[in-house]
Amino acid sequence: MVTTLEKTSIRRPIGPPPHNGNGWWWSDGDDPQALAVPSWKLGTWLGLGTLTVLFAALSSAYVVRIGGERLAFALPATVWLSTALLVANSVALTIAQRRLRRKDRRFVAWLGVAALLSIGFLISQVATWQTLAAQGLFFTSNPHSSFFYVLTAVHAAHVLGGLGALVRCVYHVRVRSSFGRLRRALGMTATYWHFVDAVWLWIVALFLWTSL
Amino acid sequence: METPNIAHAEAAVEAHHHEPQSFWTKYVFSQDHKVIAMQYMITALVMGFIGMVMSWLFRIQLAWPDHNLPFLRFLMPTNMESGTLQTPGYYMLVTMHGTIMIFFLLTAILTGGFGNFLIPLQVGARDMAFPFLNMLSYWFYFLSCVVVTISLFVSTGAASGGWTSYPPLSALAKATPGSGLGQDLWLVSIALFIVASTMGSLNYVTTALNMRAKGMTLMRMPLTVWGIIVAAVLGLFAFPALFAGAVLLLLDRHLGTSFFLPHLVLGGEHIVRDGGSPLLWQHLFWFLGHPEVYILILPAMGITSEILSNGARKPIFGYKVMVASLVAIAFLSFIVWGHHMFVSGMNPWLGFAFVITTLIIAIPSAIKTFNWLGTLWKGNIRFTTPMLYAIGFISTFVTGGLTGLFLGNSALDIPLHDTYFVVAHFHVVMGLSSVFGIFAGIYYWFPKMTGKMMSERWGKVHFWLTFIGSYGVFWTMHYLGFMGMPRRYYSYDSYQFLPPSMHTLQMIITISALIVGAAQFIFIVNFLGSWLRGKKAPDNPWQANSLEWQAPTPPPHGNWGPKLPEVHRWPYDYSVPGASADFVPQTVPVEVEPSGEHHSAAVAVNGHGHTNGHGNGHHA
């Protein structure tokens, strides 16, 4: 049963007009169900926002704690090796994504390259820590070394998480997931890795800055 | 890129073919947002009950310091040996009361409980954007509750350095008994809680932004959804600071670093640390701590707005400004944390900046209050239990907000800091207000969650006892604060400046607290009794407009049956002149007459299906 009311009486004194629920800051247009960004991308970016605050909190704690004191040791040369490996890792993942977009099966090889580069990074990290330890710089030696170990260790934990994400992509290849699913998995993985690589550059820049 | 339509279609198919059948996947490791919501809600209520019992024990100590109540030993086997609460036990109870109430009750129930239940139902989705992550969120929360509960039973006692866990008290195992294993477990449980909260918040924001039904524009979303997702964004960007702090504090405790520990002498023994800053912890803690109180209040504001509009049978006053003020409060909450540290030592100019940012929060808060009163103004108010709690929310929010103006001003905060005035302020504005929002929400959505009505009569008894009793507790506390009575003391017997009348006030507070506590048993019986053998609830008992009331009661797996709802209007079309009922659900189409100078609309009220709420249980 449908009752149609007299049209003259339907005036709404308060609130936006019922037939036009356009946004205030932005309009949703005719297709209001979703933003232009797919959910997995939105979720990934929000998650990376959280991680950004984590690293920002640790970094600002470092800056506050040292109170303008200069870095007391030289960064080991392996830091530069680590940097190169992670930059290469980002490049490899970008290539893998492009290959996948062109439906080129060889993208899997680039996933392997990215994984090898990140394992190389972890080895280089261990070497960095050993170099510092050999110089007598341990976890508790001074605030610089404490924060260097903390920041690089928290970062390394995220590198391990990234390796897990790469394994998940390979798993999707193995079980012959759909193209869309594969693209989504690789898209999330690549975005995450670019973030982890950018955090590494930030950490290096931070310690270069405090050694000025 | 997948289009949302395909996603919805897939979900529809899944809803029909993949409804979990086994007990374990249906009720325990469920990925259904409604089951997860109930899991969150019940776990949080149990934790809140524990937190409330703790408050009775230390309130008894404060009112009758020489009490001898051996029967309380069954609640507190250690630290209560002679029937009197001992000092370490007192500090442990105060610390754990704060921790449990803020994180494990209020944060969990508002975002995890209401967020999970309401967001998909109110935006017209079948479930959360990431159901697996959602399940994981609950189980991380559950784990954090287990860890914090275990910490109550370790031989040295639970953490007792305050819910803020300031170092050096929290950093040195020998500082107090609770600074041992109890403090470690505290830090671990908070870290787990942060992981849980982050996974949940990702879901709430993504679902609300990306899973809306056709026609559900952002500006047609109920204010509940706005309140919860703004709080979720706060959680995403504030909690990591505490996570970082917790990691550093654990390292200070166990690996000998000096992040927060300066060189100290403890019991004649030199602590081999150097140069750490206890203030650094305070900055990291309060960078979370202040947004955290808004994580508790914003969802409660949303719930209140929703219920006030429904109970007053009027559109919410100033919808867009309500949304804007939620966002403004959220933004400001990130730049006011220093007001917790006015007496910790800071540059007066920095303090001045924090005073300004803090007082600015009064503007969006006052706008919201004005709009709530505007919504009630000349409304055809139905004083149902949820409505009473929503009105109670306005009362406590205004009372607590006004004392916030005193404390936000550093010149006044210096004498009032760490007195009972502060305890009264934050309990009223953040504790009571969000608890009132939660009760309003439980009474309001209980019929949709369980398919049963709660008893209105006992609900009202519960409300009046809680409302009057709470004011008995916290109104009185303000006077103690003016007397200069410091907080966190075990006993006040040896302070000459405190007049004997203080004891009378302490007793009034404790008796009121016990009355409020007793009233909660009425709630528990009403909640469980109604669930088991309550009156069957109609689909739309409150004659409300938002989408969840157009779903079957209780909503099935997938929420909407084969067809998703379509939204044609905002959720506050109450008392539309000329409409046949005093509410027009969001699913009712609007026919626009294209001809004529005045574009007038005709409302077609669909009389069948779920749109017009056959259960008019609350007609006058």
Short mmCIF file of C-alpha atoms in Angstrom, two decimals, chain B residues 54-409:
data_model
loop_
_atom_site.label_atom_id
_atom_site.label_comp_id
_atom_site.label_asym_id
_atom_site.label_seq_id
_atom_site.Cartn_x
_atom_site.Cartn_y
_atom_site.Cartn_z
CA MET B 54 37.69 -1.97 42.83
CA SER B 55 36.30 1.54 43.34
CA TRP B 56 34.07 0.31 46.21
CA LEU B 57 37.07 -1.12 48.04
CA PHE B 58 39.17 2.03 47.94
CA ARG B 59 36.15 4.25 48.59
CA ILE B 60 35.49 2.28 51.78
CA GLN B 61 39.08 2.89 52.81
CA LEU B 62 38.70 6.64 52.20
CA ALA B 63 35.44 7.00 54.13
CA TRP B 64 36.25 4.67 57.04
CA PRO B 65 40.06 4.45 57.26
CA ASP B 66 39.90 2.25 60.35
CA HIS B 67 37.33 -0.15 58.91
CA ASN B 68 37.57 -3.81 59.72
CA LEU B 69 35.59 -5.78 57.19
CA PRO B 70 36.97 -9.33 57.09
CA PHE B 71 34.24 -10.45 54.67
CA LEU B 72 35.85 -8.29 51.97
CA ARG B 73 38.78 -10.69 51.99
CA PHE B 74 36.99 -12.91 49.52
CA LEU B 75 37.27 -10.04 47.02
CA MET B 76 40.84 -9.18 47.89
CA PRO B 77 42.77 -12.11 49.38
CA THR B 78 46.05 -10.23 49.65
CA ASN B 79 46.47 -6.69 50.94
CA MET B 80 43.36 -7.06 53.05
CA GLU B 81 44.67 -9.54 55.62
CA SER B 82 43.29 -7.92 58.75
CA GLY B 83 40.06 -6.81 57.10
CA THR B 84 41.61 -3.44 56.36
CA LEU B 85 42.87 -2.40 52.94
CA GLN B 86 46.68 -2.05 53.03
CA THR B 87 48.59 0.76 51.33
CA PRO B 88 50.00 -1.24 48.37
CA GLY B 89 46.56 -2.68 47.74
CA TYR B 90 45.07 0.80 47.73
CA TYR B 91 47.48 2.03 45.06
CA MET B 92 46.98 -1.10 43.02
CA LEU B 93 43.19 -0.68 43.10
CA VAL B 94 43.31 3.00 42.15
CA THR B 95 45.69 2.27 39.26
CA MET B 96 43.78 -0.68 37.93
CA HIS B 97 40.42 1.04 38.33
CA GLY B 98 41.60 3.84 36.02
CA THR B 99 43.26 1.51 33.54
CA ILE B 100 40.36 -0.91 33.30
CA MET B 101 37.69 1.76 33.07
CA ILE B 102 39.40 3.88 30.43
CA PHE B 103 40.82 1.25 28.12
CA PHE B 104 39.08 -2.02 28.77
CA LEU B 105 35.57 -0.72 29.41
CA LEU B 106 34.98 2.66 27.78
CA THR B 107 37.25 2.54 24.73
CA ALA B 108 36.39 -1.08 24.04
CA ILE B 109 32.62 -0.81 24.35
CA LEU B 110 32.23 2.47 22.47
CA THR B 111 34.35 1.66 19.44
CA GLY B 112 34.47 -2.15 19.59
CA GLY B 113 30.91 -2.68 20.79
CA PHE B 114 28.82 0.12 19.32
CA GLY B 115 31.17 0.73 16.37
CA ASN B 116 30.95 -2.89 15.31
CA PHE B 117 27.23 -3.18 15.70
CA LEU B 118 26.15 0.17 14.32
CA ILE B 119 28.47 1.12 11.49
CA PRO B 120 27.52 -1.61 8.99
CA LEU B 121 23.85 -1.46 9.98
CA GLN B 122 23.60 2.31 9.90
CA VAL B 123 25.42 2.82 6.60
CA GLY B 124 23.63 -0.10 4.95
CA ALA B 125 26.51 -2.57 4.57
CA ARG B 126 26.44 -6.33 4.96
CA ASP B 127 29.49 -6.41 7.20
CA MET B 128 32.78 -4.67 7.87
CA ALA B 129 35.26 -3.99 5.09
CA PHE B 130 37.78 -6.45 6.62
CA PRO B 131 35.87 -9.09 8.60
CA PHE B 132 38.93 -11.21 9.37
CA LEU B 133 40.81 -8.21 10.76
CA ASN B 134 37.72 -7.45 12.80
CA MET B 135 37.76 -10.89 14.38
CA LEU B 136 41.48 -10.53 15.05
CA SER B 137 40.78 -7.18 16.72
CA TYR B 138 38.42 -8.75 19.22
CA TRP B 139 40.78 -11.61 20.04
CA PHE B 140 43.70 -9.24 20.61
CA TYR B 141 41.42 -7.24 22.90
CA PHE B 142 40.39 -10.42 24.69
CA LEU B 143 44.06 -11.36 25.12
CA SER B 144 44.85 -7.93 26.55
CA CYS B 145 41.98 -8.38 29.04
CA VAL B 146 43.37 -11.78 30.03
CA VAL B 147 46.86 -10.33 30.58
CA VAL B 148 45.59 -7.42 32.65
CA THR B 149 43.41 -9.77 34.72
CA ILE B 150 46.34 -12.11 35.33
CA SER B 151 48.34 -9.12 36.54
CA LEU B 152 45.85 -8.75 39.42
CA PHE B 153 46.91 -12.14 40.73
CA VAL B 154 50.71 -12.02 40.59
CA SER B 155 52.32 -12.27 44.02
CA THR B 156 53.75 -8.72 44.00
CA GLY B 157 50.42 -7.26 42.93
CA ALA B 158 49.26 -5.41 39.84
CA ALA B 159 50.71 -2.14 38.58
CA SER B 160 50.28 0.58 41.17
CA GLY B 161 51.97 3.65 39.69
CA GLY B 162 48.71 5.22 38.50
CA TRP B 163 46.97 4.64 35.16
CA THR B 164 49.47 7.13 33.71
CA SER B 165 52.41 4.92 34.76
CA TYR B 166 54.82 7.78 35.24
CA PRO B 167 58.47 6.82 35.56
CA PRO B 168 60.56 6.50 37.68
CA LEU B 169 57.86 4.76 39.74
CA SER B 170 56.90 2.57 36.80
CA ALA B 171 60.45 2.10 35.53
CA LEU B 172 62.15 0.64 38.60
CA ALA B 173 61.02 -2.77 39.73
CA LYS B 174 62.05 -1.97 43.29
CA ALA B 175 60.12 1.31 43.52
CA THR B 176 56.87 -0.25 44.76
CA PRO B 177 55.64 -3.86 44.89
CA GLY B 178 53.42 -3.22 41.88
CA SER B 179 56.36 -1.93 39.84
CA GLY B 180 57.56 -5.50 39.42
CA LEU B 181 55.89 -8.09 37.22
CA GLY B 182 52.57 -6.25 37.54
CA GLN B 183 53.91 -3.24 35.66
CA ASP B 184 55.36 -5.47 32.90
CA LEU B 185 52.01 -7.14 32.41
CA TRP B 186 50.35 -3.71 32.40
CA LEU B 187 52.63 -2.57 29.56
CA VAL B 188 52.14 -5.78 27.59
CA SER B 189 48.36 -5.65 27.94
CA ILE B 190 48.27 -2.01 26.83
CA ALA B 191 50.44 -2.85 23.81
CA LEU B 192 48.06 -5.70 22.88
CA PHE B 193 45.12 -3.38 23.40
CA ILE B 194 46.65 -0.82 21.04
CA VAL B 195 47.08 -3.49 18.36
CA ALA B 196 43.43 -4.51 18.81
CA SER B 197 42.20 -0.95 18.72
CA THR B 198 44.20 -0.18 15.57
CA MET B 199 42.79 -3.17 13.69
CA GLY B 200 39.28 -2.22 14.75
CA SER B 201 39.67 1.45 13.88
CA LEU B 202 40.96 0.68 10.35
CA ASN B 203 37.76 -1.26 9.83
CA TYR B 204 35.38 1.32 11.24
CA VAL B 205 36.75 4.17 9.13
CA THR B 206 37.04 2.14 5.92
CA THR B 207 33.57 0.63 6.30
CA ALA B 208 31.87 3.93 6.95
CA LEU B 209 33.63 5.66 4.08
CA ASN B 210 33.49 2.88 1.52
CA MET B 211 30.65 0.47 2.20
CA ARG B 212 27.67 2.82 2.26
CA ALA B 213 24.42 1.77 0.64
CA LYS B 214 23.13 3.57 -2.41
CA GLY B 215 22.02 7.07 -1.47
CA MET B 216 23.85 7.08 1.85
CA THR B 217 25.95 10.19 1.30
CA LEU B 218 28.38 11.25 3.99
CA MET B 219 25.99 14.01 5.01
CA ARG B 220 23.17 11.50 5.44
CA MET B 221 25.11 9.33 7.86
CA PRO B 222 23.70 9.21 11.40
CA LEU B 223 25.77 11.22 13.88
CA THR B 224 26.57 7.98 15.73
CA VAL B 225 28.63 6.85 12.76
CA TRP B 226 30.36 10.22 12.58
CA GLY B 227 31.17 10.14 16.29
CA ILE B 228 32.60 6.64 16.11
CA ILE B 229 34.71 7.11 13.00
CA VAL B 230 36.16 10.42 14.19
CA ALA B 231 37.07 8.66 17.44
CA ALA B 232 38.57 5.80 15.41
CA VAL B 233 40.75 8.26 13.49
CA LEU B 234 41.90 9.71 16.83
CA GLY B 235 42.80 6.20 17.96
CA LEU B 236 44.76 5.48 14.80
CA PHE B 237 46.90 8.59 15.17
CA ALA B 238 47.22 8.82 18.96
CA PHE B 239 47.72 5.28 20.23
CA PRO B 240 51.08 4.69 18.48
CA ALA B 241 52.67 7.36 20.71
CA LEU B 242 51.80 5.30 23.79
CA PHE B 243 52.97 2.15 22.01
CA ALA B 244 56.35 3.82 21.41
CA GLY B 245 56.42 4.93 25.05
CA ALA B 246 55.57 1.42 26.26
CA VAL B 247 58.41 -0.09 24.19
CA LEU B 248 60.92 2.43 25.56
CA LEU B 249 59.70 1.92 29.13
CA LEU B 250 60.05 -1.86 28.83
CA LEU B 251 63.62 -1.34 27.60
CA ASP B 252 64.35 0.98 30.53
CA ARG B 253 63.00 -1.63 32.89
CA HIS B 254 64.83 -4.64 31.51
CA LEU B 255 67.76 -3.69 29.29
CA GLY B 256 69.23 -0.86 31.31
CA THR B 257 68.63 2.02 28.91
CA SER B 258 68.07 5.58 30.18
CA PHE B 259 65.18 6.90 28.13
CA PHE B 260 63.08 8.00 31.07
CA LEU B 261 65.41 7.38 34.00
CA PRO B 262 67.77 10.02 35.34
CA HIS B 263 70.47 9.17 37.85
CA LEU B 264 68.60 8.19 41.01
CA VAL B 265 69.22 7.02 44.52
CA LEU B 266 66.64 4.48 45.60
CA GLY B 267 66.76 3.27 49.22
CA GLY B 268 70.39 4.39 49.54
CA GLU B 269 71.33 2.50 46.39
CA HIS B 270 72.58 4.35 43.29
CA ILE B 271 70.69 3.45 40.14
CA VAL B 272 73.18 3.27 37.29
CA ARG B 273 71.30 5.36 34.78
CA ASP B 274 72.03 8.73 33.37
CA GLY B 275 70.25 11.64 31.77
CA GLY B 276 66.85 10.10 31.01
CA SER B 277 63.83 12.33 31.20
CA PRO B 278 60.65 11.36 33.08
CA LEU B 279 59.02 14.30 31.31
CA LEU B 280 59.58 12.55 27.97
CA TRP B 281 57.24 9.78 29.08
CA GLN B 282 54.65 12.34 30.11
CA HIS B 283 54.75 13.89 26.63
CA LEU B 284 54.40 10.52 24.92
CA PHE B 285 51.72 9.40 27.33
CA TRP B 286 49.58 12.51 27.09
CA PHE B 287 49.93 12.74 23.33
CA LEU B 288 47.76 9.65 23.49
CA GLY B 289 46.11 10.47 26.81
CA HIS B 290 44.31 13.56 25.74
CA PRO B 291 42.90 12.31 22.42
CA GLU B 292 41.98 9.20 24.40
CA VAL B 293 39.40 11.08 26.47
CA TYR B 294 37.85 12.25 23.21
CA ILE B 295 37.86 8.67 21.93
CA LEU B 296 35.55 8.08 24.88
CA ILE B 297 33.37 11.15 24.51
CA LEU B 298 32.86 11.52 20.73
CA PRO B 299 31.00 8.21 20.21
CA ALA B 300 28.90 9.00 23.29
CA MET B 301 28.10 12.39 21.74
CA GLY B 302 27.01 10.66 18.55
CA ILE B 303 24.80 8.20 20.43
CA THR B 304 23.28 11.06 22.44
CA SER B 305 22.54 13.12 19.32
CA GLU B 306 20.82 10.15 17.70
CA ILE B 307 18.66 9.35 20.70
CA LEU B 308 17.80 12.98 21.51
CA SER B 309 16.47 13.57 18.03
CA ASN B 310 14.43 10.36 18.18
CA GLY B 311 13.12 11.00 21.69
CA ALA B 312 12.27 14.64 21.01
CA ARG B 313 10.60 13.65 17.72
CA LYS B 314 12.48 16.49 16.06
CA PRO B 315 15.26 16.70 13.50
CA ILE B 316 18.68 17.11 15.07
CA PHE B 317 19.45 20.81 15.32
CA GLY B 318 22.38 21.89 13.14
CA TYR B 319 23.49 18.56 11.67
CA LYS B 320 26.38 19.92 9.63
CA VAL B 321 27.69 21.98 12.52
CA MET B 322 27.47 18.86 14.69
CA VAL B 323 29.71 17.02 12.26
CA ALA B 324 32.04 19.99 11.95
CA SER B 325 32.35 20.37 15.72
CA LEU B 326 33.14 16.65 16.10
CA VAL B 327 35.96 17.09 13.61
CA ALA B 328 37.10 20.35 15.24
CA ILE B 329 37.22 18.76 18.71
CA ALA B 330 39.17 15.84 17.29
CA PHE B 331 41.70 18.12 15.63
CA LEU B 332 42.13 20.29 18.73
CA SER B 333 42.54 17.25 20.95
CA PHE B 334 45.96 16.62 19.37
CA ILE B 335 47.40 19.98 20.40
CA VAL B 336 46.33 20.29 24.03
CA TRP B 337 48.19 17.46 25.77
CA GLY B 338 50.46 19.88 27.63
CA HIS B 339 47.61 20.96 29.90
CA HIS B 340 48.13 17.75 31.84
CA MET B 341 51.69 18.87 32.57
CA PHE B 342 51.31 22.48 33.74
CA VAL B 343 52.97 21.65 37.06
CA SER B 344 55.45 19.12 35.64
CA GLY B 345 57.70 21.95 34.60
CA MET B 346 57.42 23.68 31.27
CA ASN B 347 58.23 27.02 29.74
CA PRO B 348 55.41 29.40 30.77
CA TRP B 349 55.03 30.49 27.16
CA LEU B 350 54.47 26.90 26.10
CA GLY B 351 51.97 26.56 28.92
CA PHE B 352 50.26 29.67 27.66
CA ALA B 353 49.92 28.14 24.18
CA PHE B 354 48.40 25.01 25.69
CA VAL B 355 45.95 27.14 27.71
CA ILE B 356 44.75 28.83 24.51
CA THR B 357 44.30 25.60 22.53
CA THR B 358 42.57 23.98 25.50
CA LEU B 359 40.09 26.78 26.02
CA ILE B 360 39.27 26.88 22.30
CA ILE B 361 37.78 23.37 22.69
CA ALA B 362 35.00 25.08 24.66
CA ILE B 363 33.70 26.55 21.38
CA PRO B 364 32.82 23.35 19.49
CA SER B 365 31.70 21.78 22.79
CA ALA B 366 29.35 24.69 23.47
CA ILE B 367 28.04 24.50 19.92
CA LYS B 368 27.17 20.86 20.45
CA THR B 369 25.45 21.58 23.75
CA PHE B 370 23.50 24.42 22.17
CA ASN B 371 22.39 22.11 19.37
CA TRP B 372 21.28 19.39 21.76
CA LEU B 373 19.19 21.89 23.67
CA GLY B 374 17.91 23.23 20.35
CA THR B 375 16.88 19.69 19.45
CA LEU B 376 14.96 19.31 22.70
CA TRP B 377 13.39 22.76 22.44
CA LYS B 378 9.63 22.45 21.99
CA GLY B 379 10.05 18.80 21.15
CA ASN B 380 7.32 16.26 21.73
CA ILE B 381 9.63 14.50 24.17
CA ARG B 382 9.18 10.84 25.05
CA PHE B 383 10.94 10.20 28.34
CA THR B 384 12.04 6.66 27.63
CA THR B 385 15.04 5.19 29.45
CA PRO B 386 17.47 5.82 26.57
CA MET B 387 16.17 9.37 26.33
CA LEU B 388 16.69 9.93 30.06
CA TYR B 389 20.27 8.76 29.75
CA ALA B 390 20.82 10.99 26.72
CA ILE B 391 19.52 14.00 28.67
CA GLY B 392 21.69 12.89 31.60
CA PHE B 393 24.65 12.97 29.22
CA ILE B 394 24.01 16.65 28.47
CA SER B 395 23.85 17.39 32.18
CA THR B 396 27.12 15.68 33.06
CA PHE B 397 28.87 16.99 29.97
CA VAL B 398 27.95 20.58 30.86
CA THR B 399 28.88 20.16 34.53
CA GLY B 400 32.21 18.55 33.74
CA GLY B 401 32.87 20.88 30.84
CA LEU B 402 32.51 23.95 33.05
CA THR B 403 35.08 22.69 35.55
CA GLY B 404 37.30 22.01 32.55
CA LEU B 405 37.42 25.76 31.97
CA PHE B 406 38.94 26.16 35.45
CA LEU B 407 41.52 23.45 34.99
CA GLY B 408 42.44 24.38 31.43
CA ASN B 409 43.70 27.70 32.72
#
